[in-house]
Coordinates of N, CA and C in Angstrom, one line a residue:
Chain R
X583 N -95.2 153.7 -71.7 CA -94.7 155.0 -71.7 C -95.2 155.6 -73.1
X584 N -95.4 156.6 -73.2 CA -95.9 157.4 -74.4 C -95.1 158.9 -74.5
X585 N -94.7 159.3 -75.9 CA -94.1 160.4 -76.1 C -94.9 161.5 -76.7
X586 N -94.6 162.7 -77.1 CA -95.1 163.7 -77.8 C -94.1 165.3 -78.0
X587 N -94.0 165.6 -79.2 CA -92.8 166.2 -79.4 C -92.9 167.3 -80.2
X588 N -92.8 168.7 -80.2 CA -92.9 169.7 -80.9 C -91.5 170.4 -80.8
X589 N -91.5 170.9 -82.3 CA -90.5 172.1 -82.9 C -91.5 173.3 -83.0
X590 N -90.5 174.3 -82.2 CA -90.4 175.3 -82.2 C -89.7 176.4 -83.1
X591 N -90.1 177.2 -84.2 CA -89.1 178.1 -84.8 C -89.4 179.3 -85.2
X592 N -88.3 180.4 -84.6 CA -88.7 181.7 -85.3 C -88.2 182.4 -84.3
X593 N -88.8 183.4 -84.0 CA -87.7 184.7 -83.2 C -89.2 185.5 -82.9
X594 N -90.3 184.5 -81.8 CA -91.6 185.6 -81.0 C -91.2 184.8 -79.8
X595 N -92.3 185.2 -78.9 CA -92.6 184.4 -77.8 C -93.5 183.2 -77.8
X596 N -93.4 181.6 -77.7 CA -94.4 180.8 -78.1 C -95.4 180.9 -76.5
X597 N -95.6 181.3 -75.9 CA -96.6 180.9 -74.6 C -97.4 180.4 -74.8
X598 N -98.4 180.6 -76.1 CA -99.6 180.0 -76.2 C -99.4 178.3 -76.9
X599 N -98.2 178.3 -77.9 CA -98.0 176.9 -78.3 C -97.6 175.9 -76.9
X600 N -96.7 176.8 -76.1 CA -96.2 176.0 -75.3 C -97.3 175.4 -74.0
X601 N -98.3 176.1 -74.2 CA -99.3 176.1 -73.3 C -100.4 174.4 -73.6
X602 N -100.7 175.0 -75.1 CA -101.4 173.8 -75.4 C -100.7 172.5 -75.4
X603 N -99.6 172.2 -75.4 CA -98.7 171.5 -75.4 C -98.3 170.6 -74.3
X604 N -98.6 171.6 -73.2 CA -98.3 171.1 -71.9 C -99.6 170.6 -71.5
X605 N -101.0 170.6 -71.9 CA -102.1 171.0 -71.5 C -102.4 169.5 -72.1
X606 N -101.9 169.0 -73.2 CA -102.2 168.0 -74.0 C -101.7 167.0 -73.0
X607 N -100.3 167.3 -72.7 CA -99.5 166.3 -71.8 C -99.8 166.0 -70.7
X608 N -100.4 167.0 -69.9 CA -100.8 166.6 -68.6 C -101.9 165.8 -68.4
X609 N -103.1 166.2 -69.6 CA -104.4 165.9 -69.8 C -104.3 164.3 -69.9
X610 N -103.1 163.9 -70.5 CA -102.3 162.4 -71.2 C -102.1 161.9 -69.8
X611 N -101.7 162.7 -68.9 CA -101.0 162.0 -67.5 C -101.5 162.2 -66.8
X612 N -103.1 163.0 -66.3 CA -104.1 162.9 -65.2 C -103.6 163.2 -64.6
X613 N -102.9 164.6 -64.6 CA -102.2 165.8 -63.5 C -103.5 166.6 -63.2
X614 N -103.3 167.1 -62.1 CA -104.5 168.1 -61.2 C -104.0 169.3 -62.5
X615 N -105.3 170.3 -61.8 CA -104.9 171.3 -62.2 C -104.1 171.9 -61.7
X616 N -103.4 171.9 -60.7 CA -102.4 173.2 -60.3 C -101.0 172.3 -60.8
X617 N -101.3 171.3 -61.0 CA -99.7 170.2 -61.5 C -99.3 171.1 -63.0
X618 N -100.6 171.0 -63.9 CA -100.8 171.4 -64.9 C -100.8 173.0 -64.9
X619 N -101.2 173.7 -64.3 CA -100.4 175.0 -64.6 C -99.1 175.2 -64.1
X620 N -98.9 174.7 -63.1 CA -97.3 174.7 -62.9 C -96.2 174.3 -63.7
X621 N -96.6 173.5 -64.1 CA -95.8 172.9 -65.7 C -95.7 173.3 -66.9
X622 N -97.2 174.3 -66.9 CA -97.1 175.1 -68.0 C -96.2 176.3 -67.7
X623 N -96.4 176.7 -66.3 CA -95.4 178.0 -66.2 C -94.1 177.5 -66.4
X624 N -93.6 176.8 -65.8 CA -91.9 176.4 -65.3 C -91.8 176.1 -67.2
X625 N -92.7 175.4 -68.2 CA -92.3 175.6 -69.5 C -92.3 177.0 -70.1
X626 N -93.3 178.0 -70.0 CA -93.3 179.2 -70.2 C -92.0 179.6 -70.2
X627 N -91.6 180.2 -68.5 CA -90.6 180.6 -68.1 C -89.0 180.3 -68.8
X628 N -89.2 179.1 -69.2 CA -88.0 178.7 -70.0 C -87.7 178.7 -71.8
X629 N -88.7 178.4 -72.0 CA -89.3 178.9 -73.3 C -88.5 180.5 -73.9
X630 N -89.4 181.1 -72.7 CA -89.1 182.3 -73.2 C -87.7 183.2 -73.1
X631 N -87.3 182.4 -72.0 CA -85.8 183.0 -71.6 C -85.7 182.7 -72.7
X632 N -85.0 181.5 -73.2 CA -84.6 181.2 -74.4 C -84.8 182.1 -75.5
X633 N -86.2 182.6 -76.1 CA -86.2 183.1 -76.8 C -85.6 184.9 -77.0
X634 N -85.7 185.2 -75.2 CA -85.5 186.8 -75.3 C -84.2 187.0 -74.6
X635 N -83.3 185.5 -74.0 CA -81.9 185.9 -73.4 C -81.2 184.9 -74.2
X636 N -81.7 184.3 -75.0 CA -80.5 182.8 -75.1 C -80.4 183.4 -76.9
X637 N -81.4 183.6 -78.1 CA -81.3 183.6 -79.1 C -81.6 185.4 -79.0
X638 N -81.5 185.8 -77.5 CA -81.4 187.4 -77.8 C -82.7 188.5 -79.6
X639 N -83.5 187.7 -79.1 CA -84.5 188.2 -80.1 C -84.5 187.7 -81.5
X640 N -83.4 187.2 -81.8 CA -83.2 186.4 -83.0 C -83.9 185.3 -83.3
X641 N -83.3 184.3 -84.5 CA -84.5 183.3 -85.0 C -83.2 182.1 -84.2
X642 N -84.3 181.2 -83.8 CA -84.1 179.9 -83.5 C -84.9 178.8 -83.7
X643 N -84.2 177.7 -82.5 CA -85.0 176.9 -82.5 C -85.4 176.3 -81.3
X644 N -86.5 176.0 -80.8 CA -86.9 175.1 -79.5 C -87.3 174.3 -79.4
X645 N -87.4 173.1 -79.0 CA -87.8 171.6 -79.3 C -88.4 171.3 -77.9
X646 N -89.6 170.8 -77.8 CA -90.5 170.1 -76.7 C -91.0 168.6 -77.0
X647 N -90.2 168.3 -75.7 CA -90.4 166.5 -75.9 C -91.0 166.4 -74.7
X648 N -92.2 165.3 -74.4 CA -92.9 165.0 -73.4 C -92.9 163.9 -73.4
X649 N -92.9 163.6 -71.8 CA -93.0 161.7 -71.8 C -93.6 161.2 -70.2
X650 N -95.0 160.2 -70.8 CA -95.6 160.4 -69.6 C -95.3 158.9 -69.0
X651 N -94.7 158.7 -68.2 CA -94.5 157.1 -67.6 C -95.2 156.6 -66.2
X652 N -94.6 156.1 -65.9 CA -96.1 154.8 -64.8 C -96.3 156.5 -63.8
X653 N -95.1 156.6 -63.1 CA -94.8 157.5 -61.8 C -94.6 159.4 -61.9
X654 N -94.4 159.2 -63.0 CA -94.2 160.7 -63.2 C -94.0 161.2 -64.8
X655 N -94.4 162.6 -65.2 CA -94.2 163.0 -66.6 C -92.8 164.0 -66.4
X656 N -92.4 163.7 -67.5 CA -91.3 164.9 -68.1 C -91.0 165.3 -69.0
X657 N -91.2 166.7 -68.6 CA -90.9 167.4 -69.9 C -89.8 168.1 -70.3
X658 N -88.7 168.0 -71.8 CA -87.7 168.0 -71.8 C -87.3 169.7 -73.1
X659 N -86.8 170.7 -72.4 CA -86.9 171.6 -73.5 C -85.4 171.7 -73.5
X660 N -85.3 171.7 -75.2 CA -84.2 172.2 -75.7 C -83.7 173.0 -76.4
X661 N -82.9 174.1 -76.6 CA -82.4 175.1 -77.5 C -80.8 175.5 -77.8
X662 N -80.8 176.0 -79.1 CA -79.6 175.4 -79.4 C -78.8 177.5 -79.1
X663 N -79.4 177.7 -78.5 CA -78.1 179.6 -78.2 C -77.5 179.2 -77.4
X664 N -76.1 179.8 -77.0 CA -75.1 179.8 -76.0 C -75.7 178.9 -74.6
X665 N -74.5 178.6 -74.5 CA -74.8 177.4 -72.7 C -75.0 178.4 -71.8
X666 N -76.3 178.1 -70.9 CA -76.8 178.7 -69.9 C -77.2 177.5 -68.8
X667 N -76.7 177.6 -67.8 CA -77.2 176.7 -66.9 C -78.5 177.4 -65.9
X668 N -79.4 177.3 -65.9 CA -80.9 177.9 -65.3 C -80.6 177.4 -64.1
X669 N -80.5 176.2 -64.0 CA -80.5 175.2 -62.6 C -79.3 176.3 -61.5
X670 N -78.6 177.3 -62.1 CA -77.8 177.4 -61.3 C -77.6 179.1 -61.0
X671 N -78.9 179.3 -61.2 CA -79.5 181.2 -60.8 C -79.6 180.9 -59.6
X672 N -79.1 181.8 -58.9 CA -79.5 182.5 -57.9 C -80.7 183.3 -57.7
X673 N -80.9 183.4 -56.9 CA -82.5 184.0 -57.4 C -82.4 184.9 -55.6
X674 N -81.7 184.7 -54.7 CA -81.7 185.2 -53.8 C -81.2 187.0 -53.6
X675 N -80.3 187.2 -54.2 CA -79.9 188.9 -54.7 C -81.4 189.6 -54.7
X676 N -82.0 189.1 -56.1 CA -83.4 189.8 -56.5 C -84.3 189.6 -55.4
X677 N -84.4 188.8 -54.7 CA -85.4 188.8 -53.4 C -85.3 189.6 -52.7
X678 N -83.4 189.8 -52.2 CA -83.6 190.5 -51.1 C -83.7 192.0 -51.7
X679 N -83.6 192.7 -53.0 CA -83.8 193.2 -53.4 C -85.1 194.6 -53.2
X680 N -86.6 193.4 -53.3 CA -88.0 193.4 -53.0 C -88.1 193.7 -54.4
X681 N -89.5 194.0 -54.4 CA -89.7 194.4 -55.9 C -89.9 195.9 -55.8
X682 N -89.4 197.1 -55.1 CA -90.0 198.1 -55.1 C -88.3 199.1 -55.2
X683 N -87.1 198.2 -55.9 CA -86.1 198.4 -56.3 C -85.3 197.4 -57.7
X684 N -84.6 198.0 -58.2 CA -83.2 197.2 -59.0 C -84.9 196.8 -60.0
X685 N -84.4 195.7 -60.9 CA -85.1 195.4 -61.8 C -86.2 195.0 -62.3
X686 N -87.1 195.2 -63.2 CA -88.3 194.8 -62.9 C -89.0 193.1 -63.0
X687 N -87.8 192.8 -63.4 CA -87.8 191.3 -63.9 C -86.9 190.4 -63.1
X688 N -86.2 189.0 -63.2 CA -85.5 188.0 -62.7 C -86.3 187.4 -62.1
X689 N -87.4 187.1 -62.0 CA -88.3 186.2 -61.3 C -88.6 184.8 -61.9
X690 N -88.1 184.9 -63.4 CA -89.0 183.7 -64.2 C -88.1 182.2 -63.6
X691 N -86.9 182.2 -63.0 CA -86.4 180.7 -62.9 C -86.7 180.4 -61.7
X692 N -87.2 181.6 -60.7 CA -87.6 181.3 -59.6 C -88.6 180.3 -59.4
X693 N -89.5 180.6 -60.6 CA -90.9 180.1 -60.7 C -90.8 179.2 -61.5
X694 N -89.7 178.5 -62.2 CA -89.0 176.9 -62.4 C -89.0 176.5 -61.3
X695 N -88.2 176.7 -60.6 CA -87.8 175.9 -59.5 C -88.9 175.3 -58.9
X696 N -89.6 176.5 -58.0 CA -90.9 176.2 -57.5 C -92.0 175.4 -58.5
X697 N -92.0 175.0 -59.6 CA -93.1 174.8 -60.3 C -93.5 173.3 -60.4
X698 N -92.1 172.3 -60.1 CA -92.2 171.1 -60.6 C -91.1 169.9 -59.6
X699 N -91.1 169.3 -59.7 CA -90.8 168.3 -58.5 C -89.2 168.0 -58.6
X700 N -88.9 168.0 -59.8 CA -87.3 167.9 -60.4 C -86.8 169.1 -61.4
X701 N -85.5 169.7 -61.5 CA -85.7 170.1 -62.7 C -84.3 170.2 -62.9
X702 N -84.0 170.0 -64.3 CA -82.1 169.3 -64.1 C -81.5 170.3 -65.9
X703 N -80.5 170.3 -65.7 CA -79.9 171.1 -66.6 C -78.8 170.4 -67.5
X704 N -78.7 169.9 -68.6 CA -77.1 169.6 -69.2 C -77.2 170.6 -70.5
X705 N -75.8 170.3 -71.0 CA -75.3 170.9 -72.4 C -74.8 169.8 -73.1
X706 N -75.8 169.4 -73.7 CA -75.2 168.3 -75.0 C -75.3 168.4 -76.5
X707 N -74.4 168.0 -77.2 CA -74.3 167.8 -78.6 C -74.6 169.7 -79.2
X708 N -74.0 170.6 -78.1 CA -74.5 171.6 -78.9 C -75.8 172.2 -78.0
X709 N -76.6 171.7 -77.3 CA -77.8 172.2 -77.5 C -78.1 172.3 -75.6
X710 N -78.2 173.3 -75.1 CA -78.7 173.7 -73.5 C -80.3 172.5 -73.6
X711 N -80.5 171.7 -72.3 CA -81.5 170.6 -72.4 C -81.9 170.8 -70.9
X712 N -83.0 171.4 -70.9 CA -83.8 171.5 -69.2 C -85.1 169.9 -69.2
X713 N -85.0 169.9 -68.2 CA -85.6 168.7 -67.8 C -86.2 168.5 -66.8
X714 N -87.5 169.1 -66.8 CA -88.6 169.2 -65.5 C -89.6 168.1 -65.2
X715 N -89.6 167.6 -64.1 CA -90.3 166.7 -63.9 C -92.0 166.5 -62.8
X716 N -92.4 166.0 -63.4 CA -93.3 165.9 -62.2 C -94.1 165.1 -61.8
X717 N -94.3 164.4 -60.8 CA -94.4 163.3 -60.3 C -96.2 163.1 -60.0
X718 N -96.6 161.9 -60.8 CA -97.8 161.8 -61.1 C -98.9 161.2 -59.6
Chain D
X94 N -107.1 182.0 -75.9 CA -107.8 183.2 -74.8 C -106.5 184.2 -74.9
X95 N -106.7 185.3 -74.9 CA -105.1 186.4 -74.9 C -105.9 187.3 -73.9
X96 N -105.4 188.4 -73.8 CA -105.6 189.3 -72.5 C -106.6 190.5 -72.7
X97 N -107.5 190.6 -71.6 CA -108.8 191.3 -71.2 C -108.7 192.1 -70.3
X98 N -108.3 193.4 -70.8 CA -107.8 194.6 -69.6 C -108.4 195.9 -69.9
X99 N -109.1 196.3 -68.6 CA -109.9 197.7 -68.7 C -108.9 198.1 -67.7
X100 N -109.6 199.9 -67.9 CA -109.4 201.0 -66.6 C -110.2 201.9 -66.2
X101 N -110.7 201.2 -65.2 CA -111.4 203.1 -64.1 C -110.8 203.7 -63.1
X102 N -111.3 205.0 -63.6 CA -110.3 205.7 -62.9 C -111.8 206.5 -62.3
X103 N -111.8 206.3 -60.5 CA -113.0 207.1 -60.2 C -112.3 207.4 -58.6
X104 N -112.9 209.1 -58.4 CA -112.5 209.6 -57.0 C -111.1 209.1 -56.8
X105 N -109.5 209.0 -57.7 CA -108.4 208.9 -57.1 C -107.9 207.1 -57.2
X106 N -109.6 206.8 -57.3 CA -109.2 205.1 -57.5 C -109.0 204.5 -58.5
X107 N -107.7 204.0 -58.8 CA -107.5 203.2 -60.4 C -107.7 202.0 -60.6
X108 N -108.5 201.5 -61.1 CA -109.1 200.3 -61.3 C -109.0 199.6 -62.5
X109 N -108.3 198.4 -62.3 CA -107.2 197.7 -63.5 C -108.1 196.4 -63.4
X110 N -109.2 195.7 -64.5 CA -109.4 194.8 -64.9 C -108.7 193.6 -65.8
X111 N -108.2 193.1 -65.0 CA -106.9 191.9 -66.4 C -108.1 190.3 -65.9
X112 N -108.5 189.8 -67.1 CA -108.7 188.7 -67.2 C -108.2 188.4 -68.4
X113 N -108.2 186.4 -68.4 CA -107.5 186.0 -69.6 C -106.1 185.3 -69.1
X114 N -105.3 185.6 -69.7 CA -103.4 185.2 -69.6 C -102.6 186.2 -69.7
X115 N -102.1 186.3 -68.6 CA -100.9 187.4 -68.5 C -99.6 186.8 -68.9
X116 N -98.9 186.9 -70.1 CA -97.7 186.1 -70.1 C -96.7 187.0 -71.3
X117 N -96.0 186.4 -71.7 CA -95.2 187.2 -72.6 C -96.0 187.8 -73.7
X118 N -97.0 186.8 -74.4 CA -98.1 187.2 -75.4 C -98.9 188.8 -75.4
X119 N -98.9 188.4 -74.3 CA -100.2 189.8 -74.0 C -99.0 191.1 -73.2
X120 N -97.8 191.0 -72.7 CA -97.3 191.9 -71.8 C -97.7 193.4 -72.3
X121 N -97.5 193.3 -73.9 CA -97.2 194.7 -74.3 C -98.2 195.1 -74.1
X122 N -99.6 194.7 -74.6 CA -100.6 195.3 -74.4 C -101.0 195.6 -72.7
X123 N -100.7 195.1 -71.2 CA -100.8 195.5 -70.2 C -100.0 196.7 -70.0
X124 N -98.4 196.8 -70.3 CA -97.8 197.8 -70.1 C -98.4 198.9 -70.8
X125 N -99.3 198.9 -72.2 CA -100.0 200.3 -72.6 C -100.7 200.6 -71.4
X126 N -101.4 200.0 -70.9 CA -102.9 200.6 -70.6 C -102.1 201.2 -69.0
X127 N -100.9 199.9 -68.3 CA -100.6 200.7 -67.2 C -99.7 201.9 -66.9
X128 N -99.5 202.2 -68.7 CA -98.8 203.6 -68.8 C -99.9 204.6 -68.1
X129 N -101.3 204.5 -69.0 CA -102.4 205.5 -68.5 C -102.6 205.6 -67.2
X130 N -102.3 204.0 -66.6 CA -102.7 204.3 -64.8 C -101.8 205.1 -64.3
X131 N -100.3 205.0 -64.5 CA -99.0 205.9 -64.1 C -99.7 207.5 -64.3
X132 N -100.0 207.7 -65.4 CA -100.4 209.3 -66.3 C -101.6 209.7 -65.2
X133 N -102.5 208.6 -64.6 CA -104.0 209.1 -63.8 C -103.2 210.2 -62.4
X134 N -102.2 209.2 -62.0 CA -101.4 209.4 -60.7 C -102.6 209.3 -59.4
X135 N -102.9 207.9 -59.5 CA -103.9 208.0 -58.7 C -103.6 208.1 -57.3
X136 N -104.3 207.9 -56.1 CA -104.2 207.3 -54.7 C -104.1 205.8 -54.4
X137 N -104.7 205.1 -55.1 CA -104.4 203.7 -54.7 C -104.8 203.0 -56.1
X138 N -104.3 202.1 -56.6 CA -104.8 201.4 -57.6 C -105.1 199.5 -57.0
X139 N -105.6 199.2 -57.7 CA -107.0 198.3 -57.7 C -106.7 197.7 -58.7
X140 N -106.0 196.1 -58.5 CA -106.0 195.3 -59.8 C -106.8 193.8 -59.8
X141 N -108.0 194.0 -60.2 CA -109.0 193.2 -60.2 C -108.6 191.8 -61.5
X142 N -108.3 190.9 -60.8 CA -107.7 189.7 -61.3 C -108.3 188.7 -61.3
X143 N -110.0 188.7 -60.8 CA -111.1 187.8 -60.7 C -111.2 186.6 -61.6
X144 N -110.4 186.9 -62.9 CA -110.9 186.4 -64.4 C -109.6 186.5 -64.8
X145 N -108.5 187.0 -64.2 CA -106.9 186.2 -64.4 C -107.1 184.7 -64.2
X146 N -106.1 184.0 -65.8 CA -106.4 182.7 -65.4 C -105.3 182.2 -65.6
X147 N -103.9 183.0 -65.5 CA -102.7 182.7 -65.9 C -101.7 183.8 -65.6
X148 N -100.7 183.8 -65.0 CA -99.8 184.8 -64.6 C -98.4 184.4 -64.7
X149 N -97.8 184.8 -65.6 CA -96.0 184.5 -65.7 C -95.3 185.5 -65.5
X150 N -94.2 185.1 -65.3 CA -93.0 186.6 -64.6 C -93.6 187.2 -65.5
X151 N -93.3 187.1 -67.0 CA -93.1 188.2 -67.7 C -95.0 189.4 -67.4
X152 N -95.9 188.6 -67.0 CA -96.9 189.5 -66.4 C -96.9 190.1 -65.2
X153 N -96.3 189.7 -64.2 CA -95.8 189.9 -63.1 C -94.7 190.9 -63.7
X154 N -93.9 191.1 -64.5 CA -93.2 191.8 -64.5 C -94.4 193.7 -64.6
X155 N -94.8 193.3 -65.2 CA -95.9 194.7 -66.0 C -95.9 195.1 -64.3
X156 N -96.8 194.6 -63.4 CA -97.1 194.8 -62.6 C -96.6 195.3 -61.5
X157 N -95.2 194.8 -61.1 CA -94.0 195.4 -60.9 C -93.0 196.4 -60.7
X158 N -93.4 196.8 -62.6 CA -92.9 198.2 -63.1 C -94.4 198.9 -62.6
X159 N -95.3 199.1 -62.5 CA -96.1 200.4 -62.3 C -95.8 200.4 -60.5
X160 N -95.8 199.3 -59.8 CA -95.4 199.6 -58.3 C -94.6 200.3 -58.3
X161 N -93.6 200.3 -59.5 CA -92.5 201.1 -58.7 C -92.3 202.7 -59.5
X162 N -93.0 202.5 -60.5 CA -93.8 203.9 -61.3 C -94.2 204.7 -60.1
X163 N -95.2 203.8 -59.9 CA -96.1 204.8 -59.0 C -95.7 205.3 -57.3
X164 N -94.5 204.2 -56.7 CA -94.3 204.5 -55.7 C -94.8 204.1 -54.6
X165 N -94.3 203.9 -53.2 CA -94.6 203.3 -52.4 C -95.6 203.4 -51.8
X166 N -95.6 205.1 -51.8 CA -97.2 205.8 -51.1 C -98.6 205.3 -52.1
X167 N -98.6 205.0 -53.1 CA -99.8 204.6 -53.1 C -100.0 202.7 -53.3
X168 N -101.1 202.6 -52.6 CA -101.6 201.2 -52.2 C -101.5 200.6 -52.9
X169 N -101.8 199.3 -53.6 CA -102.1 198.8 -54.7 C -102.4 197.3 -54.1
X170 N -103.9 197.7 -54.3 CA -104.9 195.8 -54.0 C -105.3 195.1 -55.3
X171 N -104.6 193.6 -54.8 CA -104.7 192.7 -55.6 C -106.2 191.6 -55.4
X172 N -107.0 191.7 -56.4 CA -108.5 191.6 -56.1 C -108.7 190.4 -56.7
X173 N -109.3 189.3 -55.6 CA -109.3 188.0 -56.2 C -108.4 187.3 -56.9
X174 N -107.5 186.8 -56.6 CA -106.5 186.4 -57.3 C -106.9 184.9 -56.8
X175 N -106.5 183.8 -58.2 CA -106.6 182.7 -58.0 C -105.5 182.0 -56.6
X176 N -105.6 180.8 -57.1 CA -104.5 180.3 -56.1 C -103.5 180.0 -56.4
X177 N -103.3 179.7 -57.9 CA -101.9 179.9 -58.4 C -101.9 180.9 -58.6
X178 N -102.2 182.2 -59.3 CA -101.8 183.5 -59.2 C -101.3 184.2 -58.1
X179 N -101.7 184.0 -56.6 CA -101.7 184.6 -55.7 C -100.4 183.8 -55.0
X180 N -99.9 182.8 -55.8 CA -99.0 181.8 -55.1 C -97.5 182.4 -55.5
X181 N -97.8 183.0 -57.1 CA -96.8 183.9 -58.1 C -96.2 184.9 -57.2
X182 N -97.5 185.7 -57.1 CA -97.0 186.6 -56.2 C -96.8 186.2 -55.0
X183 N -96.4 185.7 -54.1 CA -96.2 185.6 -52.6 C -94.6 184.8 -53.6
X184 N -94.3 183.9 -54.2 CA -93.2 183.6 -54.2 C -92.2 184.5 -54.3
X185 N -92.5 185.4 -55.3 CA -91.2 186.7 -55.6 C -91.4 187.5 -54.5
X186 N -92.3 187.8 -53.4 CA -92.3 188.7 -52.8 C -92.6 189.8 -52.8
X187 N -93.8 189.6 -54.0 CA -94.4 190.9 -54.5 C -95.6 191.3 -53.4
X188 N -96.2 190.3 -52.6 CA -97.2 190.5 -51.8 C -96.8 191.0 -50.3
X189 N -95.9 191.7 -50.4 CA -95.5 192.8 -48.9 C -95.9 194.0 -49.7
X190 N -96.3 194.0 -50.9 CA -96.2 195.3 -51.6 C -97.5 196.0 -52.3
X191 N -98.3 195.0 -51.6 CA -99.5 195.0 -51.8 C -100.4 194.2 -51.1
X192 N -101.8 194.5 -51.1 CA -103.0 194.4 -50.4 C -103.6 193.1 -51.0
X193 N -104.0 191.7 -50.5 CA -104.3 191.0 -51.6 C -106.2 191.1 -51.1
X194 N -107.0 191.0 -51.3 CA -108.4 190.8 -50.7 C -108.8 190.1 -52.0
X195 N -110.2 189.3 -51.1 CA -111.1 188.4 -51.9 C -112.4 188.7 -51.3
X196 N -113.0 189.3 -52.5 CA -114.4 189.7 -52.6 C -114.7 188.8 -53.5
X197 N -115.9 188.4 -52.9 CA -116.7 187.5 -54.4 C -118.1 188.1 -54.5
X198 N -118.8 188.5 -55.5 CA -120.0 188.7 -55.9 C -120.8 187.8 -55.4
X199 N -122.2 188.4 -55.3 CA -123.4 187.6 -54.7 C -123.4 187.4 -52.9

């Protein structure tokens, strides 16, 4: 099993750190390419909530831990703003919505869900911990 | 790579070139340029995604907001879209709302 682990800090959006990051990991774990953009999205997507609903534009911090083992990689993001459970959006409202009403956004945990084979939620020691997985 | 976005605007048709990564990085700069497509008020617009090589909500979101800028009456075809991109859109349901076609050169 092999690890790899970045800090995240400041108050932008990281897409492009989070990108190469994921890109390193997969490249480590001989994921296809659509494994590997999916992984990068479903990390985007969370990444950023965090930065623009969890630390609400302010400075923080995000931590990206990766771990690639015999059957499957995961990747583990953590941030320390208010407890938010992702795993537990609804995403059904905004659909039946369509997009040609109500908001222009709510789509990004949809596109978690869909992105990766597991994806699990706790609050520990302080810090909201998503946990996406995907099976090699 | 960050984001690669023209506009033509010819006979009523608005024609949106985005290659590169659509994601939180680049949004602002798509929302400029699709302010000018809103301001053309065209008949159909045209978002040529050939050389899209990445699409996250928050680009999808851009896209979104001018659908609904511009309103139901006019068209709006999504041109070459990868197969994760085109997967983006069909999951939220953005593709009842639009035209997807695949033209390839040559």
């Amino acid at each position: 099993m092999s690890t790899a682990a970045l800090r995240l800090e400041g108050r932008r959006c990281y897409s492009r750190e989070v990108a190469a990051f994921v890109a390193e990991l997969a490249g480590r774990a001989g994921l296809s390419r659509g494994q590997t953009y999916r992984l990068r999205l479903a990390a985007d997507e969370l990444t950023t909530n965090a930065v623009v609903h969890g630390y609400r534009g302010g400075a923080g911090a995000i931590e990206l831990a990766g771990c690639v083992a015999e059957e499957w990689v995961r990747l583990l993001i953590d941030d320390e703003a208010a407890p938010f459970d992702p795993s537990g959006h609804d995403p059904a409202p905004r659909l039946a919505a369509g997009p040609a009403a109500g908001p222009v956004g709510g789509y990004g945990l949809l596109l978690v869900r869909h992105s990766v084979d597991d994806f699990a939620y706790e609050y520990v020691d302080g810090r909201n911990r998503c946990t996406l997985t995907v099976r090699r | 790579m960050s984001i690669d976005a023209r506009i033509t605007v010819r006979q009523g048709i608005a024609t949106v070139t985005l290659g590169g990564q659509a994601d939180a990085a680049s949004v602002d700069r798509i929302d400029r340029l699709l302010v000018d497509v809103v301001e053309q008020r065209p008949r159909q617009l045209v978002l040529d995604v050939s050389e899209l090589s990445y699409l996250s909500s928050a680009g999808l979101r851009c896209l979104v907001r001018v659908h609904q800028q511009l309103g139901r009456d006019v068209e709006i075809v999504l041109l070459n879209p990868s197969e994760e991109v085109a997967e983006t859109v069909r999951l939220t349901g953005f593709d009842h709302s639009l035209t997807v076609q695949h033209r390839r050169a040559g």
